[in-house]
Amino acid sequence: TPGTNSIDEAHTTLTEGFLPRADLIVFVTSADRPFSESEQAFLTEIGRWRKKTICVINKADMLSSAELEHVHAYVEAHAARVLGQKSDIFAISAR
């Protein structure tokens, strides 16, 4: 899907329309701003559908190992709280 948080509201509408039909959600957050308010709101919506969710931390190369470890733990804890279930967390760098 085109994702959310775009200047084009149709992207969010399209993405939200896919949620009930999705078998798996791949949720991407940024290492430099993990779990913004809008992302938390969107994950809460995903949690209502009780979908299997994988969280991806993008821009991992911008952080030191210690910083990445801290962000990973933060995303893991907040995803579990918001989704009501544990999620697999992956860190990537899309360079």
JSON list of N, CA, C and O in Angstrom, two decimals, residues 34-60:
[
{"chain": "A", "resi": 34, "resn": "PRO", "atom": "N", "xyz": [11.33, 6.92, 16.04]},
{"chain": "A", "resi": 34, "resn": "PRO", "atom": "CA", "xyz": [10.50, 5.72, 16.14]},
{"chain": "A", "resi": 34, "resn": "PRO", "atom": "C", "xyz": [9.18, 6.00, 16.87]},
{"chain": "A", "resi": 34, "resn": "PRO", "atom": "O", "xyz": [9.14, 6.73, 17.86]},
{"chain": "A", "resi": 35, "resn": "PHE", "atom": "N", "xyz": [8.12, 5.44, 16.34]},
{"chain": "A", "resi": 35, "resn": "PHE", "atom": "CA", "xyz": [6.80, 5.48, 16.97]},
{"chain": "A", "resi": 35, "resn": "PHE", "atom": "C", "xyz": [6.28, 6.89, 17.23]},
{"chain": "A", "resi": 35, "resn": "PHE", "atom": "O", "xyz": [5.99, 7.26, 18.36]},
{"chain": "A", "resi": 36, "resn": "SER", "atom": "N", "xyz": [6.16, 7.66, 16.17]},
{"chain": "A", "resi": 36, "resn": "SER", "atom": "CA", "xyz": [5.56, 8.99, 16.30]},
{"chain": "A", "resi": 36, "resn": "SER", "atom": "C", "xyz": [4.11, 8.83, 16.74]},
{"chain": "A", "resi": 36, "resn": "SER", "atom": "O", "xyz": [3.56, 7.72, 16.73]},
{"chain": "A", "resi": 37, "resn": "GLU", "atom": "N", "xyz": [3.48, 9.92, 17.12]},
{"chain": "A", "resi": 37, "resn": "GLU", "atom": "CA", "xyz": [2.08, 9.86, 17.56]},
{"chain": "A", "resi": 37, "resn": "GLU", "atom": "C", "xyz": [1.18, 9.28, 16.48]},
{"chain": "A", "resi": 37, "resn": "GLU", "atom": "O", "xyz": [0.31, 8.46, 16.77]},
{"chain": "A", "resi": 38, "resn": "SER", "atom": "N", "xyz": [1.37, 9.72, 15.25]},
{"chain": "A", "resi": 38, "resn": "SER", "atom": "CA", "xyz": [0.52, 9.21, 14.17]},
{"chain": "A", "resi": 38, "resn": "SER", "atom": "C", "xyz": [0.76, 7.72, 13.93]},
{"chain": "A", "resi": 38, "resn": "SER", "atom": "O", "xyz": [-0.16, 6.97, 13.62]},
{"chain": "A", "resi": 39, "resn": "GLU", "atom": "N", "xyz": [2.01, 7.27, 14.09]},
{"chain": "A", "resi": 39, "resn": "GLU", "atom": "CA", "xyz": [2.30, 5.85, 13.95]},
{"chain": "A", "resi": 39, "resn": "GLU", "atom": "C", "xyz": [1.65, 5.04, 15.06]},
{"chain": "A", "resi": 39, "resn": "GLU", "atom": "O", "xyz": [1.12, 3.95, 14.82]},
{"chain": "A", "resi": 40, "resn": "GLN", "atom": "N", "xyz": [1.68, 5.56, 16.28]},
{"chain": "A", "resi": 40, "resn": "GLN", "atom": "CA", "xyz": [1.02, 4.86, 17.38]},
{"chain": "A", "resi": 40, "resn": "GLN", "atom": "C", "xyz": [-0.47, 4.76, 17.14]},
{"chain": "A", "resi": 40, "resn": "GLN", "atom": "O", "xyz": [-1.08, 3.72, 17.40]},
{"chain": "A", "resi": 41, "resn": "ALA", "atom": "N", "xyz": [-1.08, 5.82, 16.62]},
{"chain": "A", "resi": 41, "resn": "ALA", "atom": "CA", "xyz": [-2.51, 5.79, 16.33]},
{"chain": "A", "resi": 41, "resn": "ALA", "atom": "C", "xyz": [-2.81, 4.74, 15.26]},
{"chain": "A", "resi": 41, "resn": "ALA", "atom": "O", "xyz": [-3.79, 3.99, 15.36]},
{"chain": "A", "resi": 42, "resn": "PHE", "atom": "N", "xyz": [-1.96, 4.68, 14.24]},
{"chain": "A", "resi": 42, "resn": "PHE", "atom": "CA", "xyz": [-2.16, 3.70, 13.18]},
{"chain": "A", "resi": 42, "resn": "PHE", "atom": "C", "xyz": [-1.98, 2.28, 13.71]},
{"chain": "A", "resi": 42, "resn": "PHE", "atom": "O", "xyz": [-2.76, 1.38, 13.38]},
{"chain": "A", "resi": 43, "resn": "LEU", "atom": "N", "xyz": [-0.99, 2.06, 14.56]},
{"chain": "A", "resi": 43, "resn": "LEU", "atom": "CA", "xyz": [-0.78, 0.72, 15.14]},
{"chain": "A", "resi": 43, "resn": "LEU", "atom": "C", "xyz": [-1.94, 0.33, 16.04]},
{"chain": "A", "resi": 43, "resn": "LEU", "atom": "O", "xyz": [-2.30, -0.86, 16.12]},
{"chain": "A", "resi": 44, "resn": "THR", "atom": "N", "xyz": [-2.53, 1.29, 16.70]},
{"chain": "A", "resi": 44, "resn": "THR", "atom": "CA", "xyz": [-3.72, 0.99, 17.52]},
{"chain": "A", "resi": 44, "resn": "THR", "atom": "C", "xyz": [-4.83, 0.46, 16.62]},
{"chain": "A", "resi": 44, "resn": "THR", "atom": "O", "xyz": [-5.52, -0.51, 16.98]},
{"chain": "A", "resi": 45, "resn": "GLU", "atom": "N", "xyz": [-4.99, 1.07, 15.46]},
{"chain": "A", "resi": 45, "resn": "GLU", "atom": "CA", "xyz": [-5.99, 0.60, 14.49]},
{"chain": "A", "resi": 45, "resn": "GLU", "atom": "C", "xyz": [-5.67, -0.82, 14.04]},
{"chain": "A", "resi": 45, "resn": "GLU", "atom": "O", "xyz": [-6.53, -1.69, 13.96]},
{"chain": "A", "resi": 46, "resn": "ILE", "atom": "N", "xyz": [-4.40, -1.09, 13.76]},
{"chain": "A", "resi": 46, "resn": "ILE", "atom": "CA", "xyz": [-3.98, -2.44, 13.37]},
{"chain": "A", "resi": 46, "resn": "ILE", "atom": "C", "xyz": [-4.29, -3.42, 14.50]},
{"chain": "A", "resi": 46, "resn": "ILE", "atom": "O", "xyz": [-4.75, -4.53, 14.26]},
{"chain": "A", "resi": 47, "resn": "GLY", "atom": "N", "xyz": [-4.03, -3.00, 15.73]},
{"chain": "A", "resi": 47, "resn": "GLY", "atom": "CA", "xyz": [-4.29, -3.85, 16.89]},
{"chain": "A", "resi": 47, "resn": "GLY", "atom": "C", "xyz": [-5.75, -4.26, 17.01]},
{"chain": "A", "resi": 47, "resn": "GLY", "atom": "O", "xyz": [-6.05, -5.37, 17.46]},
{"chain": "A", "resi": 48, "resn": "ARG", "atom": "N", "xyz": [-6.65, -3.41, 16.58]},
{"chain": "A", "resi": 48, "resn": "ARG", "atom": "CA", "xyz": [-8.08, -3.74, 16.62]},
{"chain": "A", "resi": 48, "resn": "ARG", "atom": "C", "xyz": [-8.41, -4.92, 15.71]},
{"chain": "A", "resi": 48, "resn": "ARG", "atom": "O", "xyz": [-9.35, -5.65, 15.97]},
{"chain": "A", "resi": 49, "resn": "TRP", "atom": "N", "xyz": [-7.66, -5.06, 14.64]},
{"chain": "A", "resi": 49, "resn": "TRP", "atom": "CA", "xyz": [-7.90, -6.14, 13.69]},
{"chain": "A", "resi": 49, "resn": "TRP", "atom": "C", "xyz": [-7.15, -7.41, 14.08]},
{"chain": "A", "resi": 49, "resn": "TRP", "atom": "O", "xyz": [-7.35, -8.46, 13.47]},
{"chain": "A", "resi": 50, "resn": "ARG", "atom": "N", "xyz": [-6.28, -7.33, 15.11]},
{"chain": "A", "resi": 50, "resn": "ARG", "atom": "CA", "xyz": [-5.53, -8.49, 15.61]},
{"chain": "A", "resi": 50, "resn": "ARG", "atom": "C", "xyz": [-4.75, -9.18, 14.50]},
{"chain": "A", "resi": 50, "resn": "ARG", "atom": "O", "xyz": [-4.73, -10.40, 14.38]},
{"chain": "A", "resi": 51, "resn": "LYS", "atom": "N", "xyz": [-4.07, -8.38, 13.70]},
{"chain": "A", "resi": 51, "resn": "LYS", "atom": "CA", "xyz": [-3.29, -8.91, 12.59]},
{"chain": "A", "resi": 51, "resn": "LYS", "atom": "C", "xyz": [-1.85, -9.18, 13.02]},
{"chain": "A", "resi": 51, "resn": "LYS", "atom": "O", "xyz": [-1.29, -8.46, 13.83]},
{"chain": "A", "resi": 52, "resn": "LYS", "atom": "N", "xyz": [-1.26, -10.20, 12.47]},
{"chain": "A", "resi": 52, "resn": "LYS", "atom": "CA", "xyz": [0.16, -10.47, 12.67]},
{"chain": "A", "resi": 52, "resn": "LYS", "atom": "C", "xyz": [0.92, -9.28, 12.11]},
{"chain": "A", "resi": 52, "resn": "LYS", "atom": "O", "xyz": [0.67, -8.84, 10.99]},
{"chain": "A", "resi": 53, "resn": "THR", "atom": "N", "xyz": [1.81, -8.72, 12.91]},
{"chain": "A", "resi": 53, "resn": "THR", "atom": "CA", "xyz": [2.54, -7.52, 12.51]},
{"chain": "A", "resi": 53, "resn": "THR", "atom": "C", "xyz": [4.04, -7.70, 12.72]},
{"chain": "A", "resi": 53, "resn": "THR", "atom": "O", "xyz": [4.47, -8.18, 13.76]},
{"chain": "A", "resi": 54, "resn": "ILE", "atom": "N", "xyz": [4.80, -7.33, 11.71]},
{"chain": "A", "resi": 54, "resn": "ILE", "atom": "CA", "xyz": [6.24, -7.28, 11.79]},
{"chain": "A", "resi": 54, "resn": "ILE", "atom": "C", "xyz": [6.63, -5.81, 11.79]},
{"chain": "A", "resi": 54, "resn": "ILE", "atom": "O", "xyz": [6.14, -5.03, 10.97]},
{"chain": "A", "resi": 55, "resn": "CYS", "atom": "N", "xyz": [7.49, -5.42, 12.70]},
{"chain": "A", "resi": 55, "resn": "CYS", "atom": "CA", "xyz": [7.96, -4.03, 12.76]},
{"chain": "A", "resi": 55, "resn": "CYS", "atom": "C", "xyz": [9.36, -3.94, 12.18]},
{"chain": "A", "resi": 55, "resn": "CYS", "atom": "O", "xyz": [10.23, -4.75, 12.51]},
{"chain": "A", "resi": 56, "resn": "VAL", "atom": "N", "xyz": [9.57, -2.96, 11.33]},
{"chain": "A", "resi": 56, "resn": "VAL", "atom": "CA", "xyz": [10.85, -2.73, 10.69]},
{"chain": "A", "resi": 56, "resn": "VAL", "atom": "C", "xyz": [11.36, -1.35, 11.10]},
{"chain": "A", "resi": 56, "resn": "VAL", "atom": "O", "xyz": [10.63, -0.37, 10.98]},
{"chain": "A", "resi": 57, "resn": "ILE", "atom": "N", "xyz": [12.58, -1.30, 11.59]},
{"chain": "A", "resi": 57, "resn": "ILE", "atom": "CA", "xyz": [13.23, -0.03, 11.94]},
{"chain": "A", "resi": 57, "resn": "ILE", "atom": "C", "xyz": [14.14, 0.32, 10.77]},
{"chain": "A", "resi": 57, "resn": "ILE", "atom": "O", "xyz": [15.14, -0.35, 10.53]},
{"chain": "A", "resi": 58, "resn": "ASN", "atom": "N", "xyz": [13.77, 1.36, 10.04]},
{"chain": "A", "resi": 58, "resn": "ASN", "atom": "CA", "xyz": [14.56, 1.81, 8.89]},
{"chain": "A", "resi": 58, "resn": "ASN", "atom": "C", "xyz": [15.61, 2.82, 9.34]},
{"chain": "A", "resi": 58, "resn": "ASN", "atom": "O", "xyz": [15.49, 3.42, 10.40]},
{"chain": "A", "resi": 59, "resn": "LYS", "atom": "N", "xyz": [16.63, 3.01, 8.54]},
{"chain": "A", "resi": 59, "resn": "LYS", "atom": "CA", "xyz": [17.73, 3.94, 8.80]},
{"chain": "A", "resi": 59, "resn": "LYS", "atom": "C", "xyz": [18.61, 3.49, 9.98]},
{"chain": "A", "resi": 59, "resn": "LYS", "atom": "O", "xyz": [19.18, 4.29, 10.70]},
{"chain": "A", "resi": 60, "resn": "ALA", "atom": "N", "xyz": [18.71, 2.19, 10.17]},
{"chain": "A", "resi": 60, "resn": "ALA", "atom": "CA", "xyz": [19.50, 1.65, 11.28]},
{"chain": "A", "resi": 60, "resn": "ALA", "atom": "C", "xyz": [20.97, 2.05, 11.19]},
{"chain": "A", "resi": 60, "resn": "ALA", "atom": "O", "xyz": [21.64, 2.16, 12.22]}
]
